[in-house]
DNA sequence: CTGAAAGCGCTTACAG
DNA sequence: CTGAAAGCGCTTACAG
């Protein structure tokens, strides 16, 4: 690989000048620029990103910090990442999929993060990744509320989960539903905590006493229960518990389909006997199922875009005022899976 | 941030020694090691990855090269990436989501790739990304056949697409199907070319003349036709063309659901009137639909693992013999969407 | 607008 | 097992 000295020699200029034509940080005269570019082309020269990073202290990469080992991209993540990639490339940033475990952080063989900042997916209540980023003073934004005790005033993008659950409860109760089974996200997710609280508050405001048995959390990935999440909970409620259920709120589309199978196996129908509402599903998938699924559109891609912008602000790449906690709009898309009682 | 000199001074050793305890490339005595580790801890020292890379010429990152701008993760990609991430972390490698467009490559502001090697997703017939990697002599492996004219004997992982299509045709014809509509992958994908050829050959071997109208390609992302892929083609065949169709082979689960809606709207049923077969779908999704979907299990996660291993061989990280074209097993999972004619 | 020189924070022969 | 010194390939004040 040709290096900057080779180009400088061939073009008859100093390497500082070669540096300038590539970085465009200082102006270079037209003829010198052309000489340099010509020499570079002939030598197949490309600036060494690593060497540049060492002096500029910038890697031009952001980390997408996902939980190590037990992570699985849902359609939500998928669209979120699409938003992140597209927006990051706008600023010339690359995206590093980062799934460092805490174990590795302790191990001395590991080097510093070659990233300028991070986006944390699916924060948990005491999130080790957040703690680590905070300790190493790496700028980050989380997708969802931060509940780490030692982190205050962190940057976040989020949907308005409280409002979302209120809207859902209002929608379902306006259809006459009072016996609502809630298949929530994973237990330690901060989003699950936000949702649960809002769900129960909204019920109480309508004079409905929330039952503990009516709220469930997505089991950990790789557990047997994970695959059957939705089916088991509904089957148990309808069968063993003989619990009256007229509506189900499902975390995602797969959970909803799973729950619908339990409903069918119990000899009931969606939506005639039980309504189904999806919080965090793939819109095109929800559109194609039978019946098509009513649910929220959380705009995951927009969340990704906003997460990047917030990080760019933090990194000083983007100028101007900005809110440290950006809320992305969400709306109910009514299809055919909810009916009045 | 503390640097190696600070630690060396504090521990009373040379920086070469500090380097050794972190890189573990040369042995260090126990007491020196402990002194260094203690000093590092107190100074909160972590080796600078960039500086290390500059001299070792290794970034310890591999690029996941996805098409720029019009990429969308399917469940297949999602699971593939899970495999890549997990396996890469095994070797201490990180994964960079790379979606560089050819435009950027021409622009002089861009620096060299900070990656040691790349995995190319969804190669097309004359793939620009492959051409570029080849030109810059960056080691890479593609997921799927390489059809670039100037690249010979490239590293690939793949399913046996020819065999897969033969198996599918054999399965469907054994059920008596002769009028099979094929909803293939995107037009310029090498996988689509492989599949089409095998599909038509397998039909001919059974005395069935393949009809051009019975093979369709997934439209480009962001086109109006993309969203309705499956629905439109089936509706057109059944309606306007009055084409006899007793079975449909769909590229993925979403396409299958979409096609099933067209079938329903035409007053027909799956599987009683038309059988549905999915090549590249999400197994848990296919398990949950009604009817559950019969199709291939392509083991996308295993493809990811193998892609990483192949790259590690190429990078000299993994020793020993290896095949330059690794085939991952696939099998038909029979569920409830295919019936005899 | 251009050049000469120092420096970014590590690793690695080389010598002991 | 340890140290002193050169070098990885750039950028950046500083001087002109």
XYZ file of C-alpha atoms (C1' of nucleotides) in Angstrom:
714
model
C 0.000 0.000 0.000
C 1.288 3.391 -0.960
C 1.646 5.865 1.859
C 1.605 9.597 2.148
C 5.379 9.932 1.675
C 5.227 8.086 -1.629
C 2.559 10.408 -2.915
C 4.383 13.481 -1.646
C 7.574 12.424 -3.385
C 5.843 11.572 -6.638
C 3.870 14.821 -6.679
C 6.868 16.856 -5.597
C 5.182 18.347 -2.529
C 5.429 17.921 1.232
C 3.335 15.329 2.983
C 1.537 18.090 4.832
C 0.219 19.239 1.503
C -0.904 15.772 0.523
C -2.648 15.562 3.862
C -4.420 18.834 3.126
C -5.802 17.798 -0.225
C -7.284 14.677 1.306
C -8.562 16.113 4.543
C -9.575 19.426 2.961
C -8.871 21.101 6.242
C -6.687 23.731 4.632
C -6.981 25.036 1.093
C -4.587 23.866 -1.593
C -4.014 25.497 -4.950
C -5.711 23.952 -7.907
C -2.615 22.782 -9.694
C -1.056 21.261 -6.596
C -4.336 19.503 -5.824
C -4.392 18.000 -9.265
C -0.794 16.873 -9.116
C -1.438 15.192 -5.797
C -4.630 13.519 -6.952
C -2.921 12.260 -10.073
C -0.031 10.817 -8.103
C -2.457 9.213 -5.647
C -4.408 7.602 -8.422
C -1.294 6.188 -10.008
C -0.066 4.833 -6.724
C -3.535 3.634 -5.728
C -3.153 5.664 -2.568
C -5.823 5.860 0.113
C -5.174 7.640 3.403
C -4.672 5.289 6.316
C -7.677 5.683 8.527
C -5.958 4.320 11.598
C -3.008 6.689 11.397
C -5.386 9.569 10.947
C -7.437 8.493 13.925
C -4.403 8.317 16.142
C -3.775 12.013 15.796
C -7.285 13.369 15.334
C -8.615 11.287 18.241
C -11.635 10.451 16.173
C -12.542 7.048 14.836
C -15.551 8.214 12.834
C -17.391 5.214 14.118
C -20.218 4.863 16.577
C -20.977 1.709 18.478
C -24.359 0.084 18.480
C -24.262 -1.513 21.879
C -26.397 -4.598 22.045
C -26.573 -7.081 24.912
C -23.942 -9.757 24.581
C -24.838 -13.356 23.995
C -28.567 -13.193 24.342
C -29.449 -10.653 21.777
C -31.868 -11.139 18.984
C -32.813 -8.557 16.416
C -36.524 -8.105 16.156
C -38.120 -6.243 13.324
C -38.103 -3.230 15.600
C -34.336 -3.390 15.998
C -33.921 -4.075 12.343
C -35.726 -0.921 11.331
C -34.055 1.020 14.058
C -30.670 -0.027 12.750
C -31.634 0.919 9.238
C -32.336 4.408 10.550
C -29.049 4.512 12.419
C -26.964 3.363 9.471
C -28.536 5.778 7.039
C -28.266 8.773 9.331
C -24.763 7.935 10.499
C -23.506 7.657 6.937
C -24.846 11.160 6.387
C -22.232 12.401 8.841
C -19.517 10.123 7.491
C -19.774 7.819 10.485
C -19.647 4.068 10.406
C -21.520 1.779 12.758
C -19.810 -0.821 14.881
C -21.973 -3.601 16.240
C -20.775 -3.765 19.757
C -21.665 -6.555 22.080
C -18.962 -6.409 24.630
C -19.717 -8.275 27.805
C -18.692 -7.050 31.204
C -16.337 -9.958 31.497
C -14.272 -8.648 28.639
C -14.099 -5.219 30.168
C -12.328 -6.667 33.178
C -9.893 -8.641 31.073
C -6.703 -6.709 30.485
C -6.255 -8.023 26.957
C -8.973 -5.744 25.752
C -8.122 -2.366 24.377
C -10.093 0.844 24.448
C -13.142 1.253 22.347
C -12.382 2.378 18.860
C -15.586 4.394 18.764
C -16.427 8.044 19.258
C -19.751 7.380 20.877
C -22.350 4.708 21.420
C -26.025 4.007 21.051
C -27.388 1.647 23.678
C -30.222 -0.606 22.639
C -32.748 -1.947 25.126
C -31.420 -0.534 28.400
C -32.130 -2.563 31.516
C -32.700 -1.306 35.029
C -29.075 -1.395 36.153
C -27.419 -1.646 32.788
C -23.783 -2.750 32.853
C -23.110 -1.359 29.420
C -24.320 2.061 30.458
C -22.273 1.892 33.611
C -19.195 1.030 31.607
C -19.695 3.746 29.020
C -20.274 6.203 31.809
C -17.139 5.110 33.627
C -15.020 5.386 30.513
C -16.620 8.704 29.665
C -17.716 7.615 26.225
C -20.605 9.749 24.957
C -23.729 7.694 24.490
C -27.440 7.873 23.946
C -29.859 5.186 25.009
C -32.968 4.050 23.223
C -35.310 4.046 26.157
C -35.240 5.410 29.651
C -32.072 5.209 31.734
C -32.573 3.820 35.213
C -28.958 3.481 36.302
C -28.610 5.073 39.703
C -25.325 6.834 38.983
C -26.251 8.266 35.606
C -28.242 11.429 35.695
C -29.470 13.493 32.828
C -28.333 11.040 30.169
C -29.204 11.454 26.519
C -32.166 9.402 25.386
C -34.492 8.861 22.506
C -37.711 7.125 23.318
C -41.319 6.717 22.540
C -43.693 8.150 25.087
C -44.351 4.799 26.722
C -46.605 6.161 29.391
C -48.790 7.864 26.867
C -48.751 4.812 24.606
C -50.079 2.520 27.297
C -52.691 5.078 28.259
C -53.783 5.331 24.637
C -54.003 1.583 24.306
C -56.015 1.203 27.498
C -58.273 4.027 26.451
C -58.785 2.446 23.046
C -59.557 -0.978 24.438
C -61.786 0.219 27.271
C -63.698 2.410 24.835
C -64.506 -0.854 23.057
C -65.750 -2.180 26.377
C -62.747 -4.276 27.361
C -61.986 -4.565 31.058
C -60.183 -7.903 31.183
C -56.945 -7.211 29.437
C -53.971 -9.564 29.438
C -50.674 -7.744 28.976
C -47.742 -9.619 27.419
C -44.994 -7.149 28.231
C -41.340 -6.917 27.151
C -38.522 -8.584 29.112
C -38.548 -8.177 32.871
C -35.539 -5.968 33.433
C -36.018 -3.716 30.424
C -36.707 -0.159 31.463
C -39.389 -0.011 28.796
C -41.228 -2.873 30.510
C -41.228 -0.996 33.798
C -42.516 2.184 32.180
C -45.247 0.314 30.384
C -46.404 -1.708 33.355
C -46.813 1.325 35.555
C -48.730 3.283 32.944
C -50.885 0.257 32.147
C -51.965 -0.205 35.727
C -52.480 3.487 36.348
C -54.651 3.793 33.287
C -56.740 0.834 34.406
C -57.203 2.256 37.911
C -58.296 5.597 36.517
C -61.117 3.714 34.841
C -62.028 1.901 38.007
C -60.458 -1.349 36.956
C -58.276 -3.060 39.534
C -55.155 -4.454 37.810
C -54.491 -8.122 38.513
C -50.888 -9.325 38.866
C -51.783 -12.457 36.913
C -52.672 -10.302 33.921
C -49.174 -8.922 33.345
C -46.410 -11.128 31.996
C -42.815 -10.516 30.941
C -40.998 -11.934 27.968
C -38.735 -14.753 29.199
C -34.986 -14.616 28.525
C -33.803 -15.642 25.085
C -32.688 -19.270 24.780
C -35.042 -20.364 27.551
C -37.712 -22.853 26.590
C -40.344 -20.397 27.719
C -39.095 -17.790 25.247
C -40.222 -19.649 22.149
C -43.670 -20.235 23.582
C -44.133 -16.758 25.019
C -47.692 -15.715 24.370
C -49.016 -19.209 23.912
C -48.320 -20.459 27.420
C -49.523 -17.343 29.196
C -52.784 -17.207 27.296
C -53.371 -20.942 27.590
C -52.731 -20.765 31.309
C -55.042 -17.807 31.845
C -57.845 -19.290 29.765
C -57.372 -22.868 30.988
C -56.018 -23.393 34.480
C -56.929 -19.966 35.814
C -60.275 -19.743 34.035
C -59.513 -16.067 33.938
C -61.805 -13.930 31.861
C -59.835 -12.321 29.033
C -61.429 -10.208 26.324
C -58.312 -8.489 25.012
C -54.592 -9.149 24.795
C -51.836 -6.558 24.457
C -48.786 -8.245 22.927
C -45.250 -6.872 22.916
C -44.591 -7.839 19.322
C -46.059 -9.547 16.280
C -44.565 -12.944 16.977
C -45.934 -12.945 20.508
C -49.318 -11.944 19.142
C -49.354 -14.824 16.650
C -48.327 -17.185 19.403
C -51.087 -15.919 21.668
C -53.580 -16.235 18.840
C -52.716 -19.910 18.506
C -53.491 -20.428 22.182
C -56.780 -18.639 21.726
C -57.655 -20.814 18.765
C -56.684 -23.964 20.657
C -58.996 -22.859 23.449
C -61.815 -22.852 20.912
C -62.019 -19.062 20.736
C -61.551 -16.611 17.886
C -59.697 -13.362 17.264
C -61.209 -10.798 17.135
C -64.736 -12.107 17.746
C -64.034 -13.485 21.214
C -60.753 -11.870 22.113
C -59.179 -8.705 20.702
C -55.463 -8.523 19.956
C -53.303 -5.398 20.135
C -49.611 -5.272 19.195
C -47.247 -2.654 20.640
C -44.037 -3.189 18.832
C -44.555 -5.138 15.654
C -43.539 -5.040 12.045
C -46.161 -3.012 10.200
C -46.000 -4.895 6.932
C -46.198 -8.187 8.774
C -49.162 -7.006 10.837
C -50.829 -5.914 7.641
C -50.498 -9.365 6.070
C -51.742 -11.620 8.862
C -55.271 -12.928 9.206
C -56.855 -11.051 10.807
C -54.588 -8.099 10.201
C -53.276 -6.775 13.488
C -54.209 -3.497 15.138
C -51.333 -1.912 16.986
C -48.910 0.946 17.508
C -46.546 2.322 14.933
C -43.509 3.260 16.996
C -41.456 4.578 14.053
C -38.332 2.616 14.909
C -36.434 3.995 11.946
C -37.099 7.544 13.131
C -35.850 6.562 16.580
C -32.618 5.464 14.940
C -32.252 8.723 13.053
C -32.865 10.756 16.191
C -30.466 8.686 18.246
C -27.706 9.426 15.766
C -28.502 13.144 15.645
C -28.465 13.383 19.406
C -25.105 11.658 19.497
C -23.801 13.979 16.787
C -24.840 16.933 18.920
C -23.047 15.439 21.862
C -19.937 14.881 19.766
C -20.051 18.464 18.576
C -20.579 17.402 14.984
C -24.028 18.950 14.925
C -24.416 22.504 16.174
C -27.256 24.308 17.872
C -29.841 23.696 20.539
C -31.202 20.255 21.202
C -33.349 18.412 23.680
C -31.516 15.801 25.753
C -34.549 13.531 25.730
C -36.077 13.214 22.345
C -39.550 11.718 22.031
C -40.597 10.093 18.773
C -44.267 10.147 17.881
C -46.319 7.018 17.802
C -49.830 6.285 16.698
C -52.405 3.542 16.738
C -52.957 1.838 13.383
C -56.404 0.289 13.442
C -56.714 -2.899 11.439
C -58.943 -5.885 12.110
C -57.908 -7.542 15.343
C -59.904 -5.499 17.861
C -63.652 -5.531 18.209
C -66.097 -4.160 20.797
C -66.969 -6.607 23.559
C -6.934 9.225 29.661
C -3.839 7.647 31.095
C -1.380 6.357 28.568
C 1.271 3.705 28.541
C 4.014 6.094 29.711
C 2.029 7.043 32.799
C 1.598 3.418 33.759
C 5.255 2.625 33.053
C 6.395 5.501 35.243
C 4.016 4.636 38.058
C 4.937 0.955 38.006
C 8.629 1.704 37.637
C 9.065 -0.291 34.427
C 9.582 0.460 30.754
C 6.646 0.944 28.462
C 7.685 -2.148 26.520
C 6.986 -4.131 29.645
C 3.589 -2.543 30.149
C 2.845 -3.365 26.547
C 3.797 -6.976 27.198
C 1.524 -7.475 30.158
C -1.438 -6.185 28.169
C -0.717 -7.859 24.866
C 0.633 -11.025 26.486
C 2.909 -11.482 23.510
C 5.981 -11.923 25.676
C 6.044 -13.338 29.191
C 6.397 -11.028 32.159
C 7.333 -12.009 35.687
C 4.550 -12.341 38.161
C 5.527 -9.466 40.395
C 6.093 -7.070 37.516
C 2.739 -8.078 36.039
C 1.017 -7.311 39.304
C 2.744 -3.972 39.725
C 1.699 -2.977 36.220
C -1.885 -4.137 36.660
C -2.129 -2.269 39.944
C -0.824 0.925 38.415
C -3.180 0.529 35.448
C -6.138 0.088 37.710
C -5.292 3.172 39.711
C -4.817 5.229 36.596
C -7.858 3.713 34.917
C -5.604 2.796 32.031
C -6.823 0.980 28.952
C -4.551 0.418 25.956
C -5.335 2.638 23.015
C -6.726 0.412 20.346
C -5.941 2.814 17.518
C -2.291 3.195 18.425
C -1.981 -0.541 18.658
C -3.616 -0.999 15.291
C -1.248 1.419 13.645
C 1.725 -0.773 14.366
C 0.162 -4.237 14.278
C -1.698 -3.463 11.030
C -4.729 -5.148 12.446
C -7.990 -3.492 13.340
C -9.571 -6.578 14.862
C -12.744 -5.666 13.071
C -14.500 -7.234 10.127
C -16.933 -5.413 7.907
C -20.395 -6.659 7.209
C -20.873 -5.219 3.767
C -24.497 -4.559 3.035
C -25.889 -2.752 -0.006
C -26.013 0.973 0.583
C -29.266 2.840 0.749
C -31.663 0.123 -0.215
C -30.905 -2.494 2.334
C -33.391 -4.062 4.605
C -32.667 -6.746 7.141
C -34.925 -9.705 6.799
C -35.215 -12.358 9.459
C -32.677 -14.302 7.430
C -30.130 -11.498 7.673
C -30.950 -10.972 11.277
C -30.126 -14.532 12.206
C -27.145 -14.525 9.932
C -25.790 -11.480 11.733
C -26.384 -13.082 15.088
C -24.174 -15.929 13.938
C -21.525 -13.537 12.669
C -21.419 -11.476 15.835
C -21.207 -14.447 18.139
C -18.517 -16.204 16.154
C -16.502 -13.045 15.540
C -16.457 -12.218 19.242
C -15.000 -15.675 19.803
C -11.913 -14.533 17.935
C -11.892 -11.104 19.563
C -13.175 -9.451 16.416
C -15.747 -6.712 16.216
C -18.230 -6.252 13.430
C -18.528 -3.060 11.450
C -21.742 -2.529 9.554
C -20.412 -1.317 6.300
C -22.610 0.200 3.679
C -20.242 2.216 1.645
C -21.554 3.249 -1.743
C -19.391 3.347 -4.825
C -19.742 7.102 -4.895
C -17.903 7.400 -1.617
C -15.076 5.238 -2.840
C -14.307 7.740 -5.567
C -14.407 10.693 -3.198
C -10.940 11.548 -1.949
C -12.161 12.525 1.518
C -12.624 8.889 2.359
C -9.883 7.001 4.095
C -9.009 3.347 3.911
C -11.193 0.753 5.446
C -10.471 0.218 9.096
C -11.279 -3.472 8.757
C -9.194 -6.600 8.380
C -11.665 -8.363 6.173
C -15.242 -8.280 4.997
C -18.331 -10.406 4.680
C -20.478 -9.532 1.692
C -24.193 -10.037 2.062
C -26.442 -10.699 -0.904
C -23.981 -10.511 -3.803
C -25.373 -9.360 -7.137
C -24.266 -10.394 -10.591
C -21.652 -7.699 -11.077
C -21.273 -6.581 -7.496
C -19.534 -3.229 -7.017
C -18.677 -3.980 -3.414
C -16.911 -7.163 -4.412
C -15.086 -5.364 -7.169
C -13.933 -2.724 -4.737
C -12.802 -5.179 -2.066
C -10.980 -7.107 -4.742
C -9.294 -3.982 -6.077
C -8.182 -2.890 -2.614
C -7.072 -6.423 -1.842
C -9.188 -6.695 1.279
C -9.863 -10.330 2.179
C -13.545 -11.128 1.961
C -16.062 -13.923 1.865
C -19.439 -13.664 0.214
C -22.675 -15.196 1.368
C -23.786 -16.643 -1.924
C -22.175 -17.294 -5.259
C -19.791 -14.754 -6.766
C -20.534 -13.875 -10.368
C -18.093 -11.015 -10.851
C -16.151 -11.632 -14.026
C -12.771 -10.596 -12.625
C -12.972 -12.500 -9.363
C -12.092 -16.149 -9.582
C -11.965 -18.665 -6.820
C -13.373 -16.324 -4.191
C -14.285 -17.495 -0.715
C -17.967 -18.230 -0.251
C -20.439 -19.709 2.133
C -23.733 -20.717 0.668
C -26.632 -23.053 0.786
C -26.794 -25.551 -2.031
C -29.347 -23.555 -3.982
C -29.467 -25.914 -6.897
C -30.184 -28.847 -4.663
C -32.706 -26.835 -2.657
C -34.783 -25.974 -5.683
C -34.597 -29.560 -6.901
C -35.768 -30.773 -3.505
C -38.641 -28.339 -3.478
C -39.756 -29.261 -6.980
C -39.461 -32.913 -6.128
C -41.510 -32.431 -2.989
C -44.241 -30.484 -4.733
C -44.439 -32.698 -7.807
C -44.594 -35.750 -5.578
C -47.750 -34.185 -4.200
C -48.993 -33.914 -7.772
C -48.273 -30.215 -8.366
C -47.331 -29.203 -11.887
C -48.434 -25.585 -11.966
C -46.030 -23.892 -9.629
C -45.660 -20.134 -9.295
C -42.189 -19.100 -8.149
C -41.775 -15.805 -6.247
C -38.009 -15.533 -6.424
C -35.511 -13.174 -4.722
C -34.433 -9.859 -6.296
C -33.520 -9.902 -9.965
C -29.795 -9.247 -9.843
C -29.035 -11.397 -6.812
C -26.805 -14.304 -7.689
C -29.000 -16.496 -5.510
C -31.991 -15.674 -7.707
C -30.117 -16.752 -10.820
C -29.018 -20.001 -9.219
C -32.513 -20.758 -8.051
C -34.247 -19.975 -11.307
C -32.010 -22.214 -13.332
C -32.364 -25.145 -10.963
C -36.126 -24.612 -10.741
C -36.593 -24.794 -14.479
C -34.226 -27.696 -14.917
C -36.001 -29.683 -12.253
C -39.348 -29.013 -13.920
C -38.056 -30.079 -17.334
C -36.682 -33.288 -15.934
C -40.211 -34.081 -14.897
C -41.591 -33.267 -18.301
C -43.024 -29.927 -17.209
C -42.294 -27.001 -19.496
C -41.449 -23.942 -17.358
C -43.486 -20.837 -18.196
C -41.807 -17.423 -18.022
C -44.969 -15.996 -16.468
C -44.551 -18.361 -13.531
C -41.259 -16.898 -12.287
C -41.160 -13.476 -10.643
C -38.447 -11.439 -8.961
C -38.712 -9.361 -5.826
C -38.951 -5.682 -6.846
C -36.392 -3.172 -5.565
C -36.894 -1.883 -2.039
C -38.753 1.431 -1.807
C -40.679 0.734 -4.990
C -44.454 0.528 -4.688
C -44.311 -2.979 -6.074
C -42.017 -4.107 -3.240
C -44.640 -3.833 -0.550
C -47.164 -5.754 -2.572
C -44.776 -8.419 -3.804
C -46.582 -11.721 -3.688
C -50.049 -10.253 -3.704
C -49.856 -8.634 -7.114
C -48.171 -11.533 -8.854
C -50.627 -14.077 -7.530
C -53.631 -11.857 -8.175
C -52.442 -11.256 -11.719
C -51.836 -14.941 -12.432
C -55.146 -16.029 -10.967
C -57.152 -13.101 -12.340
C -56.013 -11.530 -15.582
C -53.964 -14.476 -16.797
C -56.406 -17.139 -15.626
C -53.312 -19.195 -15.119
C -53.719 -22.462 -13.308
C -51.702 -22.394 -10.083
C -51.751 -25.202 -7.537
C -48.623 -24.294 -5.593
C -46.581 -21.203 -4.810
C -42.902 -21.079 -3.831
C -42.280 -17.837 -1.926
C -38.887 -16.303 -1.230
C -39.737 -15.407 2.353
C -42.461 -15.474 4.973
C -43.736 -11.987 4.304
C -44.063 -12.689 0.599
C -45.919 -15.898 1.436
C -48.392 -14.081 3.686
C -48.896 -11.493 0.998
C -49.507 -14.178 -1.621
C -51.920 -15.923 0.723
C -53.984 -12.770 0.933
C -54.267 -12.681 -2.845
C -55.312 -16.325 -2.835
C -57.967 -15.622 -0.224
C -59.220 -12.593 -2.141
C -59.552 -14.808 -5.199
C -61.898 -17.008 -3.195
C -59.384 -19.805 -2.783
C -57.796 -21.404 0.275
C -54.323 -22.413 1.442
C -53.567 -25.292 1.489
C -56.808 -26.850 0.190
C -56.719 -25.113 -3.189
C -53.158 -23.848 -3.405
C -50.086 -25.063 -1.534
C -47.544 -22.600 -0.160
C -43.816 -23.251 0.246
C -41.353 -20.776 1.806
C -37.643 -20.840 0.963
C -36.132 -18.318 3.263
C -38.418 -17.542 6.158
C -38.260 -17.152 9.871
C -38.923 -20.567 11.388
C -40.699 -19.362 14.499
C -42.870 -17.055 12.412
C -43.716 -19.843 9.978
C -44.601 -22.021 12.923
C -47.083 -19.478 14.262
C -49.070 -18.569 11.156
C -52.363 -20.153 10.138
C -51.835 -22.459 8.430
C -48.290 -22.972 9.612
C -45.903 -22.741 6.689
C -43.941 -25.584 5.147
C -40.531 -24.516 3.916
C -36.764 -24.754 4.013
C -34.620 -24.243 7.047
C -31.504 -22.585 5.612
C -29.678 -22.263 8.940
C -28.794 -18.593 8.483
C -27.031 -18.437 11.828
C -24.772 -21.317 10.806
C -24.013 -19.496 7.570
C -22.855 -16.553 9.651
C -20.632 -18.717 11.807
C -19.075 -20.360 8.760
C -18.534 -17.050 7.005
C -16.548 -15.809 9.975
C -14.490 -18.987 10.223
C -13.656 -18.866 6.547
C -12.543 -15.260 6.913
C -10.476 -16.160 9.957
C -8.733 -18.817 7.902
C -8.045 -16.294 5.203
C -6.674 -13.857 7.763
C -4.424 -16.549 9.176
C -6.159 -16.420 12.544
C -7.446 -19.951 12.119
C -4.986 -22.640 11.051
C -5.355 -25.796 9.029
C -7.110 -26.992 5.925
C -10.355 -25.498 4.788
C -12.703 -25.525 1.853
C -12.930 -22.237 -0.058
C -16.620 -22.796 -0.713
C -18.476 -23.907 2.335
C -21.957 -25.338 1.932
C -24.377 -25.172 4.844
C -26.990 -27.901 5.103
C -30.634 -27.149 4.597
C -33.747 -29.224 5.036
C -37.448 -29.123 4.368
C -39.598 -28.564 7.434
C -43.037 -29.925 6.706
C -45.847 -28.043 8.402
C -49.385 -27.484 7.157
C -49.307 -25.359 4.030
C -48.785 -28.011 1.374
C -51.324 -30.647 0.384
C -51.595 -33.152 -2.485
C -53.449 -31.861 -5.531
C -0.860 28.568 -0.108
C 3.324 25.420 1.303
C 7.112 23.060 4.067
C 9.849 21.045 8.050
C 9.400 18.929 12.262
C 7.244 17.258 16.277
C 4.024 14.158 18.023
C -0.303 10.915 18.405
C 0.296 6.009 21.783
C 1.471 2.096 20.988
C 4.731 -2.435 19.387
C 8.876 -4.627 18.134
C 13.389 -6.024 16.830
C 17.724 -5.578 19.141
C 20.658 -5.961 22.962
C 21.396 -7.475 27.452
C 12.539 -11.616 31.723
C 13.454 -6.354 30.853
C 14.874 -1.808 28.628
C 16.048 1.867 25.074
C 15.021 3.362 20.711
C 13.073 3.302 16.270
C 8.983 3.341 13.736
C 3.769 2.630 12.358
C 1.364 6.768 8.775
C -0.764 10.324 9.486
C -1.979 15.710 11.287
C -0.891 20.064 13.107
C 0.992 24.133 15.067
C 4.691 27.052 13.582
C 7.117 29.645 10.338
C 7.382 31.581 5.949
